[in-house]
Amino acid sequence: MAVSSGALHMTCNTSSKFINAEKVELDGRRIHNLSFPRGCGVNEFIDNSFGALTYVTLTEVYVAVVRAGRGCILIKRDLADAFRMVPVALAHRWLLGFISDRACYTERCLPFGLCIAPFLFNLFAEGLQWILESALPPTDEWELLHYLDDFITLCTGRTLLEALPVFDERYRAITAALSVPPNNDKDEHGTCTTVLGIEIDSLAMTARLPADKLARAQRDVDTALSRKSISLKEAQILAGFLNFCARVVTLGSARLSSLFRFMREHYSPRDALATRSRLTTELRQDLS
């Protein structure tokens, strides 16, 4: 729990109008399911249009690399605990309550699980991007993009040894002044950098899967092929990850069509969770 960091507030008033939402810990990150209970969760009363958000796409990153030119420098920086640095208004905190171990808590910061949290955090990230752009030298050597808490900076006309100090001096000063914690463990820079899960090489002007994701894809496919049948959940997990990989694999999307058709034709909504279906010959051929 994040009580000591100030992200949560414990209250003794168990008669408050709390939404006793489900929560789950995922890799140390607490997910507050504000769609629970169905029909009267907080998310149910927020219009979808209020959370609509258009993210930077990989295609836009590719276009920026082409615009910057072969050998351009890519600098990726990440923020720590992205949503948790944005406070929630005191008047709204009662809507973000939950009970854990017979104690009542309210969120003080944007929780993971609130449908408009990405939109609200993105407003903050847009402001941070504008500040960074204003602080960099006013030339066409620099271009900044961001995907929520991931900031991608491209620099052309400078070597890494020239570009990195210029950017990092300003980035560190600005994040320190705003008390924005950087996630230094995810820092990457150079002509070959992983952006949005894809490795981009500006010298070769190619995009490919990082070694760890390629190994996982091969492992997951081998596991599926080694079984006579798979469940719907197993098929969905495999399809989701391979669909991500298909963005940089030749004919990847075409070869996935049989997997999506398999899920549509072999599982009924009534017993989808309990049913296991044998892999078809077509699916085995496409996965091989």
PDB file of C-alpha atoms in Angstrom:
ATOM      1  CA  MET A   1       0.000   0.000   0.000  1.00  0.00           C
ATOM      2  CA  ALA A   2       1.149   3.555  -0.706  1.00  0.00           C
ATOM      3  CA  VAL A   3      -0.055   5.234   2.501  1.00  0.00           C
ATOM      4  CA  SER A   4       3.445   6.337   3.512  1.00  0.00           C
ATOM      5  CA  SER A   5       4.047   8.023   0.145  1.00  0.00           C
ATOM      6  CA  GLY A   6       0.856  10.070   0.443  1.00  0.00           C
ATOM      7  CA  ALA A   7      -0.857   8.445  -2.543  1.00  0.00           C
ATOM      8  CA  LEU A   8      -3.503   6.931  -0.242  1.00  0.00           C
ATOM      9  CA  HIS A   9      -5.359   8.272   2.781  1.00  0.00           C
ATOM     10  CA  MET A  10      -6.641   5.986   5.529  1.00  0.00           C
ATOM     11  CA  THR A  11      -9.904   6.996   7.118  1.00  0.00           C
ATOM     12  CA  CYS A  12     -11.732   5.632  10.147  1.00  0.00           C
ATOM     13  CA  ASN A  13     -15.107   6.794   8.843  1.00  0.00           C
ATOM     14  CA  THR A  14     -16.483   3.534   7.486  1.00  0.00           C
ATOM     15  CA  SER A  15     -19.864   5.176   6.884  1.00  0.00           C
ATOM     16  CA  SER A  16     -18.495   7.336   4.084  1.00  0.00           C
ATOM     17  CA  LYS A  17     -19.955   6.817   0.613  1.00  0.00           C
ATOM     18  CA  PHE A  18     -17.181   4.526  -0.562  1.00  0.00           C
ATOM     19  CA  ILE A  19     -17.337   2.482  -3.706  1.00  0.00           C
ATOM     20  CA  ASN A  20     -15.924  -0.804  -2.443  1.00  0.00           C
ATOM     21  CA  ALA A  21     -14.083  -1.517  -5.673  1.00  0.00           C
ATOM     22  CA  GLU A  22     -12.145  -4.632  -6.515  1.00  0.00           C
ATOM     23  CA  LYS A  23      -8.383  -4.254  -6.666  1.00  0.00           C
ATOM     24  CA  VAL A  24      -5.499  -6.423  -7.814  1.00  0.00           C
ATOM     25  CA  GLU A  25      -1.729  -6.165  -7.450  1.00  0.00           C
ATOM     26  CA  LEU A  26       0.124  -6.529 -10.771  1.00  0.00           C
ATOM     27  CA  ASP A  27       3.929  -6.383 -10.667  1.00  0.00           C
ATOM     28  CA  GLY A  28       3.698  -4.184  -7.598  1.00  0.00           C
ATOM     29  CA  ARG A  29       1.201  -1.865  -9.294  1.00  0.00           C
ATOM     30  CA  ARG A  30      -2.230  -1.682  -7.710  1.00  0.00           C
ATOM     31  CA  ILE A  31      -5.136  -1.694 -10.139  1.00  0.00           C
ATOM     32  CA  HIS A  32      -8.270  -0.060  -8.726  1.00  0.00           C
ATOM     33  CA  ASN A  33     -11.205  -1.513 -10.644  1.00  0.00           C
ATOM     34  CA  LEU A  34     -13.552   1.447 -10.726  1.00  0.00           C
ATOM     35  CA  SER A  35     -15.912  -0.361 -13.109  1.00  0.00           C
ATOM     36  CA  PHE A  36     -16.949  -2.569 -10.170  1.00  0.00           C
ATOM     37  CA  PRO A  37     -19.645  -3.265  -9.194  1.00  0.00           C
ATOM     38  CA  ARG A  38     -21.122  -3.608 -12.653  1.00  0.00           C
ATOM     39  CA  GLY A  39     -23.775  -1.031 -13.346  1.00  0.00           C
ATOM     40  CA  CYS A  40     -22.871   1.369 -10.545  1.00  0.00           C
ATOM     41  CA  GLY A  41     -19.075   1.692 -10.585  1.00  0.00           C
ATOM     42  CA  VAL A  42     -17.532   5.153 -10.926  1.00  0.00           C
ATOM     43  CA  ASN A  43     -16.519   4.534 -14.549  1.00  0.00           C
ATOM     44  CA  GLU A  44     -20.144   3.756 -15.449  1.00  0.00           C
ATOM     45  CA  PHE A  45     -21.099   7.404 -14.839  1.00  0.00           C
ATOM     46  CA  ILE A  46     -18.307   8.953 -16.927  1.00  0.00           C
ATOM     47  CA  ASP A  47     -19.125   9.589 -20.568  1.00  0.00           C
ATOM     48  CA  ASN A  48     -16.723   7.814 -22.913  1.00  0.00           C
ATOM     49  CA  SER A  49     -16.004  11.052 -24.754  1.00  0.00           C
ATOM     50  CA  PHE A  50     -14.430  12.533 -21.618  1.00  0.00           C
ATOM     51  CA  GLY A  51     -11.658   9.945 -21.707  1.00  0.00           C
ATOM     52  CA  ALA A  52     -11.088   9.852 -25.464  1.00  0.00           C
ATOM     53  CA  LEU A  53      -7.397  10.145 -26.243  1.00  0.00           C
ATOM     54  CA  THR A  54      -5.345   9.825 -29.414  1.00  0.00           C
ATOM     55  CA  TYR A  55      -1.894   8.434 -28.715  1.00  0.00           C
ATOM     56  CA  VAL A  56       1.286   8.875 -30.713  1.00  0.00           C
ATOM     57  CA  THR A  57       1.590   5.875 -33.024  1.00  0.00           C
ATOM     58  CA  LEU A  58       4.634   3.916 -34.115  1.00  0.00           C
ATOM     59  CA  THR A  59       3.990   5.169 -37.641  1.00  0.00           C
ATOM     60  CA  GLU A  60       4.387   8.750 -36.411  1.00  0.00           C
ATOM     61  CA  VAL A  61       7.667   7.775 -34.739  1.00  0.00           C
ATOM     62  CA  TYR A  62       8.860   6.155 -37.992  1.00  0.00           C
ATOM     63  CA  VAL A  63       7.960   9.313 -39.935  1.00  0.00           C
ATOM     64  CA  ALA A  64       9.872  11.431 -37.417  1.00  0.00           C
ATOM     65  CA  VAL A  65      12.956   9.200 -37.802  1.00  0.00           C
ATOM     66  CA  VAL A  66      12.764   9.489 -41.585  1.00  0.00           C
ATOM     67  CA  ARG A  67      12.400  13.246 -41.244  1.00  0.00           C
ATOM     68  CA  ALA A  68      15.425  13.436 -38.929  1.00  0.00           C
ATOM     69  CA  GLY A  69      17.465  11.314 -41.304  1.00  0.00           C
ATOM     70  CA  ARG A  70      19.736   8.293 -41.199  1.00  0.00           C
ATOM     71  CA  GLY A  71      21.909   8.139 -38.106  1.00  0.00           C
ATOM     72  CA  CYS A  72      19.744  10.505 -36.046  1.00  0.00           C
ATOM     73  CA  ILE A  73      20.035  10.235 -32.266  1.00  0.00           C
ATOM     74  CA  LEU A  74      17.074   8.853 -30.323  1.00  0.00           C
ATOM     75  CA  ILE A  75      16.755   9.665 -26.629  1.00  0.00           C
ATOM     76  CA  LYS A  76      14.034   7.927 -24.633  1.00  0.00           C
ATOM     77  CA  ARG A  77      13.124   8.992 -21.112  1.00  0.00           C
ATOM     78  CA  ASP A  78      10.399   7.643 -18.849  1.00  0.00           C
ATOM     79  CA  LEU A  79       8.606   9.017 -15.797  1.00  0.00           C
ATOM     80  CA  ALA A  80       8.145   6.960 -12.632  1.00  0.00           C
ATOM     81  CA  ASP A  81       4.659   6.337 -11.175  1.00  0.00           C
ATOM     82  CA  ALA A  82       3.059   8.388 -13.931  1.00  0.00           C
ATOM     83  CA  PHE A  83      -0.564   8.656 -12.790  1.00  0.00           C
ATOM     84  CA  ARG A  84       0.398   8.839  -9.124  1.00  0.00           C
ATOM     85  CA  MET A  85       2.019  12.253  -9.499  1.00  0.00           C
ATOM     86  CA  VAL A  86      -1.307  13.889 -10.407  1.00  0.00           C
ATOM     87  CA  PRO A  87      -3.419  14.722  -7.309  1.00  0.00           C
ATOM     88  CA  VAL A  88      -7.180  14.278  -7.160  1.00  0.00           C
ATOM     89  CA  ALA A  89      -9.325  17.162  -5.927  1.00  0.00           C
ATOM     90  CA  LEU A  90     -10.367  16.696  -2.305  1.00  0.00           C
ATOM     91  CA  ALA A  91     -14.038  16.980  -3.232  1.00  0.00           C
ATOM     92  CA  HIS A  92     -13.756  13.953  -5.549  1.00  0.00           C
ATOM     93  CA  ARG A  93     -11.728  11.592  -3.381  1.00  0.00           C
ATOM     94  CA  TRP A  94     -14.761   9.985  -1.747  1.00  0.00           C
ATOM     95  CA  LEU A  95     -15.547   8.466  -5.145  1.00  0.00           C
ATOM     96  CA  LEU A  96     -12.201   6.659  -5.139  1.00  0.00           C
ATOM     97  CA  GLY A  97     -12.503   4.673  -1.933  1.00  0.00           C
ATOM     98  CA  PHE A  98     -11.939   1.002  -1.244  1.00  0.00           C
ATOM     99  CA  ILE A  99     -11.627  -1.370   1.692  1.00  0.00           C
ATOM    100  CA  SER A 100      -8.564  -3.519   2.331  1.00  0.00           C
ATOM    101  CA  ASP A 101      -7.930  -5.649   5.408  1.00  0.00           C
ATOM    102  CA  ARG A 102     -10.973  -4.039   7.081  1.00  0.00           C
ATOM    103  CA  ALA A 103      -9.477  -0.561   6.695  1.00  0.00           C
ATOM    104  CA  CYS A 104     -10.930   2.149   4.461  1.00  0.00           C
ATOM    105  CA  TYR A 105      -8.775   4.157   2.083  1.00  0.00           C
ATOM    106  CA  THR A 106      -9.284   6.912  -0.459  1.00  0.00           C
ATOM    107  CA  GLU A 107      -7.055   7.696  -3.409  1.00  0.00           C
ATOM    108  CA  ARG A 108      -5.212  11.008  -3.280  1.00  0.00           C
ATOM    109  CA  CYS A 109      -3.764  10.633  -6.776  1.00  0.00           C
ATOM    110  CA  LEU A 110      -5.035   9.352 -10.109  1.00  0.00           C
ATOM    111  CA  PRO A 111      -5.501   5.575  -9.794  1.00  0.00           C
ATOM    112  CA  PHE A 112      -4.855   2.929 -12.414  1.00  0.00           C
ATOM    113  CA  GLY A 113      -8.362   1.793 -13.296  1.00  0.00           C
ATOM    114  CA  LEU A 114     -10.065   5.173 -13.625  1.00  0.00           C
ATOM    115  CA  CYS A 115     -11.217   5.460 -17.236  1.00  0.00           C
ATOM    116  CA  ILE A 116     -10.257   9.137 -17.588  1.00  0.00           C
ATOM    117  CA  ALA A 117      -6.892   8.809 -15.816  1.00  0.00           C
ATOM    118  CA  PRO A 118      -4.888   8.497 -19.087  1.00  0.00           C
ATOM    119  CA  PHE A 119      -6.593  11.595 -20.509  1.00  0.00           C
ATOM    120  CA  LEU A 120      -5.984  13.651 -17.357  1.00  0.00           C
ATOM    121  CA  PHE A 121      -2.361  12.542 -17.058  1.00  0.00           C
ATOM    122  CA  ASN A 122      -1.803  13.284 -20.745  1.00  0.00           C
ATOM    123  CA  LEU A 123      -2.711  16.940 -20.130  1.00  0.00           C
ATOM    124  CA  PHE A 124       0.163  17.079 -17.655  1.00  0.00           C
ATOM    125  CA  ALA A 125       2.481  15.259 -20.077  1.00  0.00           C
ATOM    126  CA  GLU A 126       1.589  17.674 -22.896  1.00  0.00           C
ATOM    127  CA  GLY A 127       2.580  20.564 -20.653  1.00  0.00           C
ATOM    128  CA  LEU A 128       5.866  18.874 -19.762  1.00  0.00           C
ATOM    129  CA  GLN A 129       6.609  18.297 -23.444  1.00  0.00           C
ATOM    130  CA  TRP A 130       5.982  21.985 -24.198  1.00  0.00           C
ATOM    131  CA  ILE A 131       8.349  23.026 -21.398  1.00  0.00           C
ATOM    132  CA  LEU A 132      11.062  20.683 -22.673  1.00  0.00           C
ATOM    133  CA  GLU A 133      10.647  21.929 -26.242  1.00  0.00           C
ATOM    134  CA  SER A 134      10.889  25.529 -25.026  1.00  0.00           C
ATOM    135  CA  ALA A 135      14.075  24.765 -23.097  1.00  0.00           C
ATOM    136  CA  LEU A 136      15.929  23.107 -25.977  1.00  0.00           C
ATOM    137  CA  PRO A 137      17.937  25.198 -28.468  1.00  0.00           C
ATOM    138  CA  PRO A 138      15.522  26.862 -30.926  1.00  0.00           C
ATOM    139  CA  THR A 139      16.673  24.953 -34.014  1.00  0.00           C
ATOM    140  CA  ASP A 140      15.209  22.289 -36.266  1.00  0.00           C
ATOM    141  CA  GLU A 141      17.727  19.772 -34.894  1.00  0.00           C
ATOM    142  CA  TRP A 142      15.289  18.613 -32.198  1.00  0.00           C
ATOM    143  CA  GLU A 143      11.890  16.935 -32.281  1.00  0.00           C
ATOM    144  CA  LEU A 144       9.955  15.659 -29.252  1.00  0.00           C
ATOM    145  CA  LEU A 145       7.145  13.116 -29.070  1.00  0.00           C
ATOM    146  CA  HIS A 146       5.502  11.502 -26.091  1.00  0.00           C
ATOM    147  CA  TYR A 147       3.290   8.507 -25.381  1.00  0.00           C
ATOM    148  CA  LEU A 148       1.831   9.172 -21.928  1.00  0.00           C
ATOM    149  CA  ASP A 149       4.930   8.946 -19.685  1.00  0.00           C
ATOM    150  CA  ASP A 150       7.375   7.920 -22.446  1.00  0.00           C
ATOM    151  CA  PHE A 151       9.242  10.849 -23.989  1.00  0.00           C
ATOM    152  CA  ILE A 152      11.040  10.287 -27.295  1.00  0.00           C
ATOM    153  CA  THR A 153      13.467  12.939 -28.494  1.00  0.00           C
ATOM    154  CA  LEU A 154      15.119  12.907 -31.911  1.00  0.00           C
ATOM    155  CA  CYS A 155      18.203  14.931 -32.716  1.00  0.00           C
ATOM    156  CA  THR A 156      19.832  15.340 -36.092  1.00  0.00           C
ATOM    157  CA  GLY A 157      23.121  16.987 -36.988  1.00  0.00           C
ATOM    158  CA  ARG A 158      24.795  16.109 -33.670  1.00  0.00           C
ATOM    159  CA  THR A 159      26.654  13.096 -32.333  1.00  0.00           C
ATOM    160  CA  LEU A 160      25.430  11.301 -29.224  1.00  0.00           C
ATOM    161  CA  LEU A 161      28.201  12.899 -27.172  1.00  0.00           C
ATOM    162  CA  GLU A 162      27.012  16.324 -28.322  1.00  0.00           C
ATOM    163  CA  ALA A 163      23.252  15.773 -28.088  1.00  0.00           C
ATOM    164  CA  LEU A 164      22.934  13.882 -24.810  1.00  0.00           C
ATOM    165  CA  PRO A 165      24.402  16.532 -22.435  1.00  0.00           C
ATOM    166  CA  VAL A 166      22.295  19.250 -24.051  1.00  0.00           C
ATOM    167  CA  PHE A 167      19.083  17.313 -23.560  1.00  0.00           C
ATOM    168  CA  ASP A 168      19.791  15.715 -20.175  1.00  0.00           C
ATOM    169  CA  GLU A 169      20.887  18.991 -18.565  1.00  0.00           C
ATOM    170  CA  ARG A 170      17.521  20.528 -19.359  1.00  0.00           C
ATOM    171  CA  TYR A 171      15.472  17.378 -18.730  1.00  0.00           C
ATOM    172  CA  ARG A 172      16.940  16.831 -15.270  1.00  0.00           C
ATOM    173  CA  ALA A 173      16.596  20.479 -14.298  1.00  0.00           C
ATOM    174  CA  ILE A 174      12.952  20.630 -15.386  1.00  0.00           C
ATOM    175  CA  THR A 175      11.881  17.339 -13.771  1.00  0.00           C
ATOM    176  CA  ALA A 176      13.652  18.335 -10.553  1.00  0.00           C
ATOM    177  CA  ALA A 177      12.012  21.771 -10.522  1.00  0.00           C
ATOM    178  CA  LEU A 178       8.571  20.191 -11.028  1.00  0.00           C
ATOM    179  CA  SER A 179       9.273  17.347  -8.559  1.00  0.00           C
ATOM    180  CA  VAL A 180       8.591  14.853 -11.342  1.00  0.00           C
ATOM    181  CA  PRO A 181      10.400  11.573 -10.587  1.00  0.00           C
ATOM    182  CA  PRO A 182      12.208  10.140 -13.632  1.00  0.00           C
ATOM    183  CA  ASN A 183      12.463   6.393 -14.143  1.00  0.00           C
ATOM    184  CA  ASN A 184      16.171   6.211 -14.891  1.00  0.00           C
ATOM    185  CA  ASP A 185      16.106   2.419 -15.244  1.00  0.00           C
ATOM    186  CA  LYS A 186      14.289   2.817 -18.559  1.00  0.00           C
ATOM    187  CA  ASP A 187      16.624   5.438 -20.030  1.00  0.00           C
ATOM    188  CA  GLU A 188      17.830   4.606 -23.544  1.00  0.00           C
ATOM    189  CA  HIS A 189      19.724   6.636 -26.115  1.00  0.00           C
ATOM    190  CA  GLY A 190      21.728   6.175 -29.286  1.00  0.00           C
ATOM    191  CA  THR A 191      21.012   5.302 -32.888  1.00  0.00           C
ATOM    192  CA  CYS A 192      19.314   2.044 -31.831  1.00  0.00           C
ATOM    193  CA  THR A 193      16.629   2.498 -29.176  1.00  0.00           C
ATOM    194  CA  THR A 194      13.504   0.632 -28.079  1.00  0.00           C
ATOM    195  CA  VAL A 195      10.455   2.853 -28.537  1.00  0.00           C
ATOM    196  CA  LEU A 196       6.949   1.669 -27.624  1.00  0.00           C
ATOM    197  CA  GLY A 197       8.280  -1.879 -27.415  1.00  0.00           C
ATOM    198  CA  ILE A 198       9.880  -1.854 -30.875  1.00  0.00           C
ATOM    199  CA  GLU A 199      13.616  -1.535 -31.528  1.00  0.00           C
ATOM    200  CA  ILE A 200      14.291   1.317 -33.979  1.00  0.00           C
ATOM    201  CA  ASP A 201      17.676   1.491 -35.708  1.00  0.00           C
ATOM    202  CA  SER A 202      18.285   4.855 -37.367  1.00  0.00           C
ATOM    203  CA  LEU A 203      21.524   3.725 -39.018  1.00  0.00           C
ATOM    204  CA  ALA A 204      19.941   0.742 -40.763  1.00  0.00           C
ATOM    205  CA  MET A 205      16.566   2.568 -40.948  1.00  0.00           C
ATOM    206  CA  THR A 206      14.784  -0.552 -39.745  1.00  0.00           C
ATOM    207  CA  ALA A 207      12.352  -1.509 -36.997  1.00  0.00           C
ATOM    208  CA  ARG A 208      12.423  -4.944 -35.360  1.00  0.00           C
ATOM    209  CA  LEU A 209      11.432  -6.860 -32.259  1.00  0.00           C
ATOM    210  CA  PRO A 210      13.836  -6.586 -29.321  1.00  0.00           C
ATOM    211  CA  ALA A 211      15.592  -9.863 -28.497  1.00  0.00           C
ATOM    212  CA  ASP A 212      13.482 -10.537 -25.387  1.00  0.00           C
ATOM    213  CA  LYS A 213      10.171 -10.103 -27.240  1.00  0.00           C
ATOM    214  CA  LEU A 214      11.373 -12.231 -30.154  1.00  0.00           C
ATOM    215  CA  ALA A 215      12.332 -14.995 -27.718  1.00  0.00           C
ATOM    216  CA  ARG A 216       8.948 -14.750 -26.011  1.00  0.00           C
ATOM    217  CA  ALA A 217       7.098 -14.943 -29.333  1.00  0.00           C
ATOM    218  CA  GLN A 218       9.001 -18.062 -30.324  1.00  0.00           C
ATOM    219  CA  ARG A 219       8.455 -19.614 -26.894  1.00  0.00           C
ATOM    220  CA  ASP A 220       4.716 -18.869 -26.838  1.00  0.00           C
ATOM    221  CA  VAL A 221       4.189 -20.252 -30.337  1.00  0.00           C
ATOM    222  CA  ASP A 222       6.174 -23.407 -29.551  1.00  0.00           C
ATOM    223  CA  THR A 223       4.112 -23.912 -26.393  1.00  0.00           C
ATOM    224  CA  ALA A 224       0.828 -23.600 -28.308  1.00  0.00           C
ATOM    225  CA  LEU A 225       1.998 -25.970 -31.045  1.00  0.00           C
ATOM    226  CA  SER A 226       3.086 -28.547 -28.485  1.00  0.00           C
ATOM    227  CA  ARG A 227      -0.487 -28.866 -27.186  1.00  0.00           C
ATOM    228  CA  LYS A 228      -3.391 -30.657 -28.776  1.00  0.00           C
ATOM    229  CA  SER A 229      -5.853 -28.027 -27.578  1.00  0.00           C
ATOM    230  CA  ILE A 230      -5.887 -24.563 -26.003  1.00  0.00           C
ATOM    231  CA  SER A 231      -8.395 -22.534 -24.007  1.00  0.00           C
ATOM    232  CA  LEU A 232      -9.930 -19.281 -25.152  1.00  0.00           C
ATOM    233  CA  LYS A 233      -7.846 -17.335 -22.630  1.00  0.00           C
ATOM    234  CA  GLU A 234      -4.639 -18.943 -23.900  1.00  0.00           C
ATOM    235  CA  ALA A 235      -5.640 -18.164 -27.487  1.00  0.00           C
ATOM    236  CA  GLN A 236      -6.450 -14.547 -26.612  1.00  0.00           C
ATOM    237  CA  ILE A 237      -3.120 -13.997 -24.839  1.00  0.00           C
ATOM    238  CA  LEU A 238      -1.244 -15.507 -27.780  1.00  0.00           C
ATOM    239  CA  ALA A 239      -3.224 -13.468 -30.318  1.00  0.00           C
ATOM    240  CA  GLY A 240      -2.721 -10.224 -28.394  1.00  0.00           C
ATOM    241  CA  PHE A 241       1.048 -10.594 -28.179  1.00  0.00           C
ATOM    242  CA  LEU A 242       1.492 -11.829 -31.758  1.00  0.00           C
ATOM    243  CA  ASN A 243      -0.696  -8.968 -32.986  1.00  0.00           C
ATOM    244  CA  PHE A 244       1.769  -6.583 -31.337  1.00  0.00           C
ATOM    245  CA  CYS A 245       4.698  -8.414 -32.962  1.00  0.00           C
ATOM    246  CA  ALA A 246       3.015  -8.361 -36.379  1.00  0.00           C
ATOM    247  CA  ARG A 247       3.714  -4.645 -36.705  1.00  0.00           C
ATOM    248  CA  VAL A 248       7.324  -5.428 -37.636  1.00  0.00           C
ATOM    249  CA  VAL A 249       6.968  -8.944 -39.066  1.00  0.00           C
ATOM    250  CA  THR A 250       6.476  -9.428 -42.810  1.00  0.00           C
ATOM    251  CA  LEU A 251       2.969 -10.774 -43.500  1.00  0.00           C
ATOM    252  CA  GLY A 252       2.472 -11.031 -39.738  1.00  0.00           C
ATOM    253  CA  SER A 253      -1.109  -9.745 -39.778  1.00  0.00           C
ATOM    254  CA  ALA A 254      -2.069 -12.026 -42.675  1.00  0.00           C
ATOM    255  CA  ARG A 255      -0.778 -15.107 -40.859  1.00  0.00           C
ATOM    256  CA  LEU A 256      -2.741 -14.136 -37.739  1.00  0.00           C
ATOM    257  CA  SER A 257      -6.091 -14.212 -39.507  1.00  0.00           C
ATOM    258  CA  SER A 258      -6.432 -17.962 -38.928  1.00  0.00           C
ATOM    259  CA  LEU A 259      -5.918 -17.495 -35.162  1.00  0.00           C
ATOM    260  CA  PHE A 260      -8.674 -14.886 -34.925  1.00  0.00           C
ATOM    261  CA  ARG A 261     -10.948 -17.065 -37.075  1.00  0.00           C
ATOM    262  CA  PHE A 262     -10.168 -20.029 -34.799  1.00  0.00           C
ATOM    263  CA  MET A 263     -11.268 -18.064 -31.719  1.00  0.00           C
ATOM    264  CA  ARG A 264     -14.439 -16.858 -33.408  1.00  0.00           C
ATOM    265  CA  GLU A 265     -15.519 -20.295 -34.653  1.00  0.00           C
ATOM    266  CA  HIS A 266     -14.454 -22.646 -31.862  1.00  0.00           C
ATOM    267  CA  TYR A 267     -15.618 -20.965 -28.676  1.00  0.00           C
ATOM    268  CA  SER A 268     -19.209 -20.188 -27.741  1.00  0.00           C
ATOM    269  CA  PRO A 269     -19.907 -17.255 -25.380  1.00  0.00           C
ATOM    270  CA  ARG A 270     -21.741 -19.543 -22.956  1.00  0.00           C
ATOM    271  CA  ASP A 271     -18.873 -21.911 -22.139  1.00  0.00           C
ATOM    272  CA  ALA A 272     -15.842 -20.118 -23.556  1.00  0.00           C
ATOM    273  CA  LEU A 273     -13.924 -20.148 -20.257  1.00  0.00           C
ATOM    274  CA  ALA A 274     -14.266 -23.902 -19.768  1.00  0.00           C
ATOM    275  CA  THR A 275     -13.836 -25.053 -23.361  1.00  0.00           C
ATOM    276  CA  ARG A 276     -10.565 -26.214 -24.885  1.00  0.00           C
ATOM    277  CA  SER A 277     -10.417 -26.575 -28.659  1.00  0.00           C
ATOM    278  CA  ARG A 278      -8.036 -28.577 -30.832  1.00  0.00           C
ATOM    279  CA  LEU A 279      -5.769 -26.508 -33.063  1.00  0.00           C
ATOM    280  CA  THR A 280      -6.780 -26.709 -36.703  1.00  0.00           C
ATOM    281  CA  THR A 281      -4.363 -27.740 -39.445  1.00  0.00           C
ATOM    282  CA  GLU A 282      -4.600 -24.244 -40.926  1.00  0.00           C
ATOM    283  CA  LEU A 283      -3.708 -22.633 -37.616  1.00  0.00           C
ATOM    284  CA  ARG A 284      -0.759 -24.957 -37.063  1.00  0.00           C
ATOM    285  CA  GLN A 285       0.571 -24.156 -40.524  1.00  0.00           C
ATOM    286  CA  ASP A 286       0.305 -20.401 -39.964  1.00  0.00           C
ATOM    287  CA  LEU A 287       1.995 -20.592 -36.558  1.00  0.00           C
ATOM    288  CA  SER A 288       4.819 -22.822 -37.784  1.00  0.00           C
TER     289      SER A 288
END
